[in-house]
mmCIF file of C-alpha atoms in Angstrom:
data_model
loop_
_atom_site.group_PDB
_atom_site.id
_atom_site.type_symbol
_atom_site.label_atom_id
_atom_site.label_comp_id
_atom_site.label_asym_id
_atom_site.label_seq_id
_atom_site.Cartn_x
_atom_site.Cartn_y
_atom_site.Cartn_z
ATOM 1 C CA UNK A 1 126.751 99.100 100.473
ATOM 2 C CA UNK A 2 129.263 96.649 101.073
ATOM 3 C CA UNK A 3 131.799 95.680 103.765
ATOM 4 C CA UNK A 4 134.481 93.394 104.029
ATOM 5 C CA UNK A 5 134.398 91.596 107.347
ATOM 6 C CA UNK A 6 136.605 88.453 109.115
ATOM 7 C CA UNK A 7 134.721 85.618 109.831
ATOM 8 C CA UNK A 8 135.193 83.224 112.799
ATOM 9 C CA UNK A 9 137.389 81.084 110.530
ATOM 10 C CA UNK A 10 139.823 84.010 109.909
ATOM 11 C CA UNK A 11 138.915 83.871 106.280
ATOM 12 C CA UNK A 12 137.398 87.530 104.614
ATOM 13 C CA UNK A 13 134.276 87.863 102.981
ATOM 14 C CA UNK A 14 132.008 90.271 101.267
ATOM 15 C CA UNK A 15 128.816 91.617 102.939
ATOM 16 C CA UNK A 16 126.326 93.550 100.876
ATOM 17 C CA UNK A 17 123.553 94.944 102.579
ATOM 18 C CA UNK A 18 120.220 95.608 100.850
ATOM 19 C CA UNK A 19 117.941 98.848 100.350
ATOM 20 C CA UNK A 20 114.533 97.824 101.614
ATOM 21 C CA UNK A 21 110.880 99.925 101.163
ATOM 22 C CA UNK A 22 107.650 99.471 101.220
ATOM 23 C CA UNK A 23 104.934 102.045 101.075
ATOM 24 C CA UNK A 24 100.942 101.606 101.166
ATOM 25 C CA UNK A 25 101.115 98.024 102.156
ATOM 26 C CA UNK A 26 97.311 96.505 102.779
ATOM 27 C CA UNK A 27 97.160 93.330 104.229
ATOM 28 C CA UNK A 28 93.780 91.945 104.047
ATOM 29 C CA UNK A 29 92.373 89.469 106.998
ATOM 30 C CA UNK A 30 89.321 88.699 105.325
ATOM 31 C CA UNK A 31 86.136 90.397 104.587
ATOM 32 C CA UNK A 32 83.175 91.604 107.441
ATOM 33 C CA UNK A 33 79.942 92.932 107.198
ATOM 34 C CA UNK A 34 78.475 96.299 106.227
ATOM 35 C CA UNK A 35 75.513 96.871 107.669
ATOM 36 C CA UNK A 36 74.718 100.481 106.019
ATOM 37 C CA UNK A 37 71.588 101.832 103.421
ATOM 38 C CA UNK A 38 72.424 98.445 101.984
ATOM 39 C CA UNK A 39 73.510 95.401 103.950
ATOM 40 C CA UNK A 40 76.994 93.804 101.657
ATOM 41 C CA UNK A 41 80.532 92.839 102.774
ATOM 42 C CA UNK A 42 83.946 94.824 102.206
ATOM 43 C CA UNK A 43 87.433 93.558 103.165
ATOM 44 C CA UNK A 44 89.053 93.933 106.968
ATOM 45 C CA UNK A 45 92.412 94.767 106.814
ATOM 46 C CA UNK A 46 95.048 93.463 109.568
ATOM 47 C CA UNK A 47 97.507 96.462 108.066
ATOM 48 C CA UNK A 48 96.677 99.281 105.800
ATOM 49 C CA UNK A 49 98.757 102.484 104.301
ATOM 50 C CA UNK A 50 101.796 100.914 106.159
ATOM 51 C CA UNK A 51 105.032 101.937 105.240
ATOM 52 C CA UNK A 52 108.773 101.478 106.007
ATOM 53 C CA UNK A 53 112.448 102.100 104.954
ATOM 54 C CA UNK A 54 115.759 100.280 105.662
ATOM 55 C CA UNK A 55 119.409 100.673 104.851
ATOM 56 C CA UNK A 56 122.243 98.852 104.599
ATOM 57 C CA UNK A 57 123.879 98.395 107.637
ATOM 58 C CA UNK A 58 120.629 99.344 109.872
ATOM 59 C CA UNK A 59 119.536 97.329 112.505
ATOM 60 C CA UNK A 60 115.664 98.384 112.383
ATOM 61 C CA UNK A 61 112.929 97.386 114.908
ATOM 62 C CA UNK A 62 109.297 97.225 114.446
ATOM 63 C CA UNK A 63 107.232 97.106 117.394
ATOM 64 C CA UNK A 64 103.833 96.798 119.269
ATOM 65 C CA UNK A 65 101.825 95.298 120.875
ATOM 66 C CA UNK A 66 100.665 90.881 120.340
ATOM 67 C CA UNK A 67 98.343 90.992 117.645
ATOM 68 C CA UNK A 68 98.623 94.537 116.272
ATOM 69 C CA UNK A 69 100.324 93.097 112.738
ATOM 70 C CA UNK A 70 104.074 93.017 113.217
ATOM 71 C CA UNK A 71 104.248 89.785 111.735
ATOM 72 C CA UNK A 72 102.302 89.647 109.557
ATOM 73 C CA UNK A 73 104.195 92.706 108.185
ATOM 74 C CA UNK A 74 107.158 90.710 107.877
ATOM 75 C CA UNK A 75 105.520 88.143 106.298
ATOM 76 C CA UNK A 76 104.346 90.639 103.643
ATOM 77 C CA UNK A 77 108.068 91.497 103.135
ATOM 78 C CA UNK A 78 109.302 88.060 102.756
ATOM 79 C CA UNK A 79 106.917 85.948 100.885
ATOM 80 C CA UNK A 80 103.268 85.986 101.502
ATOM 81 C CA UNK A 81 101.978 88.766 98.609
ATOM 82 C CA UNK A 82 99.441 91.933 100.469
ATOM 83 C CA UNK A 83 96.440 93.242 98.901
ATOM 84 C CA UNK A 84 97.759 96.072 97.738
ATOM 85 C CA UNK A 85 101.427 97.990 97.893
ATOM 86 C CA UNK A 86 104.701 98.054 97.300
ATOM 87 C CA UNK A 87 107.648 95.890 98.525
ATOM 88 C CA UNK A 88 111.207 96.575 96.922
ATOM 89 C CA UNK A 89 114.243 95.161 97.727
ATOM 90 C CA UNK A 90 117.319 97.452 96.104
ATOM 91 C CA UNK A 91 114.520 98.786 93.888
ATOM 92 C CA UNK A 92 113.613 95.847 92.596
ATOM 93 C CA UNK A 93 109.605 94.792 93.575
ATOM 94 C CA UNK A 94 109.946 91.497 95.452
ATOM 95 C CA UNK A 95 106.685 90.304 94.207
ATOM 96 C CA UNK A 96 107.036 90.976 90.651
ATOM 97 C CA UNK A 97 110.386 88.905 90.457
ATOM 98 C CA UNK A 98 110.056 86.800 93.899
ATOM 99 C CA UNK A 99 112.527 83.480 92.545
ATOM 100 C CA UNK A 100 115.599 86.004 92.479
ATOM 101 C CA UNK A 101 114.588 89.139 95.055
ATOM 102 C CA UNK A 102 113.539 86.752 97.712
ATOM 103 C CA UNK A 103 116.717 84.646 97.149
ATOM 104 C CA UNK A 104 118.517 87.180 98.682
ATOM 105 C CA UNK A 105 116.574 87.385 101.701
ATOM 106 C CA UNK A 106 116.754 85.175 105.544
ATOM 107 C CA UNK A 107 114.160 84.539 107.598
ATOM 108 C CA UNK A 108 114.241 83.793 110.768
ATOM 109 C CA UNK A 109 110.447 82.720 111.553
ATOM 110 C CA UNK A 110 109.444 82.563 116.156
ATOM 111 C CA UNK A 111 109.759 78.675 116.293
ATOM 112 C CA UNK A 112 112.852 77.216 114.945
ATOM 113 C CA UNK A 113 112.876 75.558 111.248
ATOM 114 C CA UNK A 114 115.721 72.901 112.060
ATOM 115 C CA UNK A 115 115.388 69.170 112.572
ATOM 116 C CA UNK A 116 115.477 68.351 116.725
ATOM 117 C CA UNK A 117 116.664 65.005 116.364
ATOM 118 C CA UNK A 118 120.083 65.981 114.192
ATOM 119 C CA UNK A 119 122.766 67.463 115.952
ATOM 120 C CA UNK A 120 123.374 71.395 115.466
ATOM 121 C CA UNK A 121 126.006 70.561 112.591
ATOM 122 C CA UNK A 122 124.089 68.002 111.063
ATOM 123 C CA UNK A 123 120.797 70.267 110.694
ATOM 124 C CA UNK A 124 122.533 73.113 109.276
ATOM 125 C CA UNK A 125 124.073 71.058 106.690
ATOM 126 C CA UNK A 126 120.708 69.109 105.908
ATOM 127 C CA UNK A 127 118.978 72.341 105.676
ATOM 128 C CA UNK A 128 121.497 74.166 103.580
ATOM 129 C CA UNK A 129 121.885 71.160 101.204
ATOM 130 C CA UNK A 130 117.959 71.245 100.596
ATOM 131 C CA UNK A 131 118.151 75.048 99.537
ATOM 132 C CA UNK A 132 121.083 73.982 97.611
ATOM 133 C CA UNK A 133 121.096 71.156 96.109
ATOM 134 C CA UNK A 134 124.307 71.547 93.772
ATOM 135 C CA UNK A 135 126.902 72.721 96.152
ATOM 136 C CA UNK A 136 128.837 74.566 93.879
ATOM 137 C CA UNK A 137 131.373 75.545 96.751
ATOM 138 C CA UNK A 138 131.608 71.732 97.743
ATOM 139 C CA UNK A 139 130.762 70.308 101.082
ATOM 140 C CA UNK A 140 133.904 71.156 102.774
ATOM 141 C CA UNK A 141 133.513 74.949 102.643
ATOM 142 C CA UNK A 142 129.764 74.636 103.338
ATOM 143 C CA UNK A 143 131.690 72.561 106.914
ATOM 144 C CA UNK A 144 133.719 75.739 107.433
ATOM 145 C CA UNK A 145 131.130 78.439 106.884
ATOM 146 C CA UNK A 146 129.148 76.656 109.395
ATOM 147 C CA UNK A 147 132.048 76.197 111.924
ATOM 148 C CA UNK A 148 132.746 79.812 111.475
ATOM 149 C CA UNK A 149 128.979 80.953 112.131
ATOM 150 C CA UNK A 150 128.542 78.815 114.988
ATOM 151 C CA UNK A 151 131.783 79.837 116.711
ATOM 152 C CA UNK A 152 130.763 83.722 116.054
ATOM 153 C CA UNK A 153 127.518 83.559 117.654
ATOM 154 C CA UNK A 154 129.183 81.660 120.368
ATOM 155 C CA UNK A 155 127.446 78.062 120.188
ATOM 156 C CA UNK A 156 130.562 75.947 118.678
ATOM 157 C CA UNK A 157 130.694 73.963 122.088
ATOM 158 C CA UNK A 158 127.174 72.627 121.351
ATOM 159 C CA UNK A 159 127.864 71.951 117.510
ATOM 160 C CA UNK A 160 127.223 67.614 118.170
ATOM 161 C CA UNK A 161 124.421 68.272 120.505
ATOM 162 C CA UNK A 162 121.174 67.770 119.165
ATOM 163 C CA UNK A 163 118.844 70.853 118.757
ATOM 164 C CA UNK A 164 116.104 68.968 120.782
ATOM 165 C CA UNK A 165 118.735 69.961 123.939
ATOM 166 C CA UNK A 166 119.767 73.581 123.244
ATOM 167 C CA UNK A 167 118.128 76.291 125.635
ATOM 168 C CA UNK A 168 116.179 78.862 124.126
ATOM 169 C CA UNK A 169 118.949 81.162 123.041
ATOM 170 C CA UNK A 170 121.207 78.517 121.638
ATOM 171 C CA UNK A 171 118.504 77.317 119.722
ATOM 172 C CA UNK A 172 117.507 80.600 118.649
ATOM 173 C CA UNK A 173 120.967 80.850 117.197
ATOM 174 C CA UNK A 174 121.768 78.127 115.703
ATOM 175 C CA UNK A 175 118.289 78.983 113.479
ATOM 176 C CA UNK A 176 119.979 82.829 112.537
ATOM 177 C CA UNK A 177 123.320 80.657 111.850
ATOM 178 C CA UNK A 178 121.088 78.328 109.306
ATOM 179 C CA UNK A 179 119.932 81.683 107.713
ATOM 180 C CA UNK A 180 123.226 83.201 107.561
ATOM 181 C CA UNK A 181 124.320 80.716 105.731
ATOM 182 C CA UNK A 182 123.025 81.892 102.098
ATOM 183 C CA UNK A 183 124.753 85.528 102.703
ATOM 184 C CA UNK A 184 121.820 87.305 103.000
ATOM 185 C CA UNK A 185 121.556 91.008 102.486
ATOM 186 C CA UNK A 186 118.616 90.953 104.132
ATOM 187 C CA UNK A 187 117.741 89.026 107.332
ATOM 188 C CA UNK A 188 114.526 89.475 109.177
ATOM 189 C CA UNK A 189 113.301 88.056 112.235
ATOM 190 C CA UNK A 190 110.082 87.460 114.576
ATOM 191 C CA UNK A 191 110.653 87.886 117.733
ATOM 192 C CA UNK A 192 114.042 86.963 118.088
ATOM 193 C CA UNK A 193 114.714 87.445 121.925
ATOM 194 C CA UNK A 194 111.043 85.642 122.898
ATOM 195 C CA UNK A 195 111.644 83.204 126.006
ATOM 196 C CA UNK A 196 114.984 84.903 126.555
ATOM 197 C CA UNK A 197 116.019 85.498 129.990
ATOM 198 C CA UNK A 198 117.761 89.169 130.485
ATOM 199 C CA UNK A 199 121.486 88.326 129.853
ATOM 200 C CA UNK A 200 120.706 86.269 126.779
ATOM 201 C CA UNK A 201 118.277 89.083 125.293
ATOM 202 C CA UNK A 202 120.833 91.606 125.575
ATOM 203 C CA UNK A 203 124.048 89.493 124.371
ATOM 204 C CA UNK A 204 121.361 88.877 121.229
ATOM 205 C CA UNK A 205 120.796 92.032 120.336
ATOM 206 C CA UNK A 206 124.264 92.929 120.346
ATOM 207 C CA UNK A 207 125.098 90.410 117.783
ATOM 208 C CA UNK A 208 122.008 91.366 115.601
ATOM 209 C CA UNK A 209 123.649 94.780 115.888
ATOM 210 C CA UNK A 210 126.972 93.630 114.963
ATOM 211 C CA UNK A 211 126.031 92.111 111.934
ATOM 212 C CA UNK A 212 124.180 95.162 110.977
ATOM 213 C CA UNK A 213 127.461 97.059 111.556
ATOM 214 C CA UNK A 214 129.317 94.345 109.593
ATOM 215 C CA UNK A 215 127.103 95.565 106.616
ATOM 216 C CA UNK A 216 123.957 93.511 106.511
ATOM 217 C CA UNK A 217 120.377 95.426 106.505
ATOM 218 C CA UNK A 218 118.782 93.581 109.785
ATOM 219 C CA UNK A 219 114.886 93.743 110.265
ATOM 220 C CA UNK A 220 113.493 92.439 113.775
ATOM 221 C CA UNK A 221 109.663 92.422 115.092
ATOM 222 C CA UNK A 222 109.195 92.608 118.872
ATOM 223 C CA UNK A 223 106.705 93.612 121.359
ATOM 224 C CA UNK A 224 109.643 94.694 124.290
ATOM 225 C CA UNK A 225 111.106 97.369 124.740
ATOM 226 C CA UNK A 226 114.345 96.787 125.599
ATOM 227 C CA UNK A 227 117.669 97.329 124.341
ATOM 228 C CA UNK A 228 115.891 99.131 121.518
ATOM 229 C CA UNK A 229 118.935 101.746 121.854
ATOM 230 C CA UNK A 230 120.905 99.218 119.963
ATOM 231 C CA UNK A 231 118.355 99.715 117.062
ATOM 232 C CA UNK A 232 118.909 102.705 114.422
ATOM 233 C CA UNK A 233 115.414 103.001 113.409
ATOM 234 C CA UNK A 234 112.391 101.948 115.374
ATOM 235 C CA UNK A 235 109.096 102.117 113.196
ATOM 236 C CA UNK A 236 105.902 101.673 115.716
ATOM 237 C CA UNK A 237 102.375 99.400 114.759
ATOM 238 C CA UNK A 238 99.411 100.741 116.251
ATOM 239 C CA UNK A 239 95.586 101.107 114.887
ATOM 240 C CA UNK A 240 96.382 99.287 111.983
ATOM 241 C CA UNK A 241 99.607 101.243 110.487
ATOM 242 C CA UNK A 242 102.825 100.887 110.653
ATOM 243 C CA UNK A 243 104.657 104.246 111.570
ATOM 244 C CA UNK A 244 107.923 105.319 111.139
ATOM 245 C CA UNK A 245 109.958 107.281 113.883
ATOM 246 C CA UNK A 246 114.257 107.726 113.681
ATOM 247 C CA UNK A 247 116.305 106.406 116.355
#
C-alpha cells in the first residue's frame, strides 16, 4: 500500500506502509528448574505461541499489564532474535535478512535516544547523519524534512531549544520525528503516551493515527486503556501469549 501525502513543507511524498506477521513467537527469559522423576532444567519463556498481524495503514495496539511481555514483543519484532518463530515484514523474515528488512523499520524505544545537550534541530541532524553517513539527498533537504516533521507534530517553536528542556510530550516527539526521518514503513513504539498528562495523550494518539491514515503500518505497546478507539486492531498479552482481537 502506498499513499501520497503533503508534508508540513508543502512538498509531496510517497508513503508505503508495510505487511507485518508473526506467528509462534517464543521468547525465552532463561532457564528454571524441574524438579520431576528426575531433577534437570528447561527454558522459561517471557512469551510463547504469540502471534500478530498488521496492515498498512493500521494503527495497532498491544496491551497489558507492566511486565506481562509487551516489550519485549516489540523487541522481538525489531531486532533482538526469539527462540523460536516467525517475524516477516512484507513476507520477507526479518531475521533471515535483518541489514535490509530492519532498515525499513523505526523505533521509538520508552526513554528518548537523542542527545540532551543539542538543541532539537541539532540532535535530529546528528542522529540522522550517524544512520547516514553519505547523505545522498544533501544536508539541505535532510534541514527541510526535519523542519517539515517538527512543524507537523507541532514542536517547530522549540526547534533551538535543547532536548534537556522539552516536557514530556515534546520530547516524546521530537524522538518519533528522529524516526520518521528514514521513511519508515514500519514504526513501532513503547509506550508512547507514558508520563503524558490527558490532553497531551490524546493529541498523541491522534497523530499516531494520522500517520497510520497517511499510509504507514503503526505498532504501539501500552498498558492504558485509553483512546484505544483510535486503534484498528488491539491484540491483548496475558498468561504469556499474545492474543489477537479486531477493533
Amino acid at each position: 500500500m502506498e499513499k501520497m501525502t503533503t508534508a508540513a513543507d508543502g512538498s509531496r511524498e510517497k508513503v508505503s506502509g508495510a505487511h507485518l506477521r508473526a506467528r509462534g513467537v517464543y521468547v525465552r527469559r532463561g532457564y528454571k528448574i524441574d524438579r520431576g522423576d528426575s531433577i534437570g532444567v528447561r527454558p522459561a519463556y517471557t512469551l510463547m505461541n504469540s502471534t500478530i498481524a498488521a496492515a498498512p495503514g493500521m494503527l495497532v495496539a498491544v496491551i497489558g499489564p507492566n511486565g506481562a511481555g509487551k516489550s519485549t514483543f516489540l523487541r522481538a519484532v525489531c531486532g533482538e532474535r526469539p527462540a523460536a518463530g516467525k517475524i516477516q515484514l512484507n513476507q520477507r523474515n526479518i531475521y533471515d535478512e535483518p541489514e535490509s528488512v530492519l532498515a525499513d523499520v523505526g523505533y521509538v524505544p520508552t526513554d528518548s535516544v537523542l542527545n540532551d545537550n543539542l538543541s532539537v534541530v541539532q540532535s535530529l541532524l546528528y542522529l540522522s547523519l550517524i544512520r547516514n553517513p553519505d547523505l545522498s539527498d544533501g544536508l539541505d533537504k535532510l534541514r527541510e524534512r526535519i523542519t517539515g516533521l517538527l512543524k507537523e507534530f507541532g514542536i517547530d517553536s522549540v526547534s533551538d531549544r535543547p532536548i534537556r528542556t522539552l516536557s514530556s510530550g515534546e520530547r516524546k516527539k521530537a524522538n518519533i520525528c528522529a524516526e520518521l526521518l528514514s521513511n519508515p514503513s514500519l514504526l513501532l513504539l513503547d509506550e508512547p503516551t507514558s508520563n503524558l498528562d490527558p490532553n497531551a495523550e490524546l493529541e498523541l494518539m491522534q497523530r499516531l493515527r494520522s500517520l497510520a491514515d497517511g499510509g504507514r503500518t503503526v505498532l504501539i505497546v501500552t498498558h492504558t486503556l485509553n483512546h484505544l478507539g483510535l486503534c484498528h486492531k488491539v491484540f491483548f498479552v496475558e498468561n504469556g501469549q499474545v492474543h489477537s482481537r479486531s477493533g
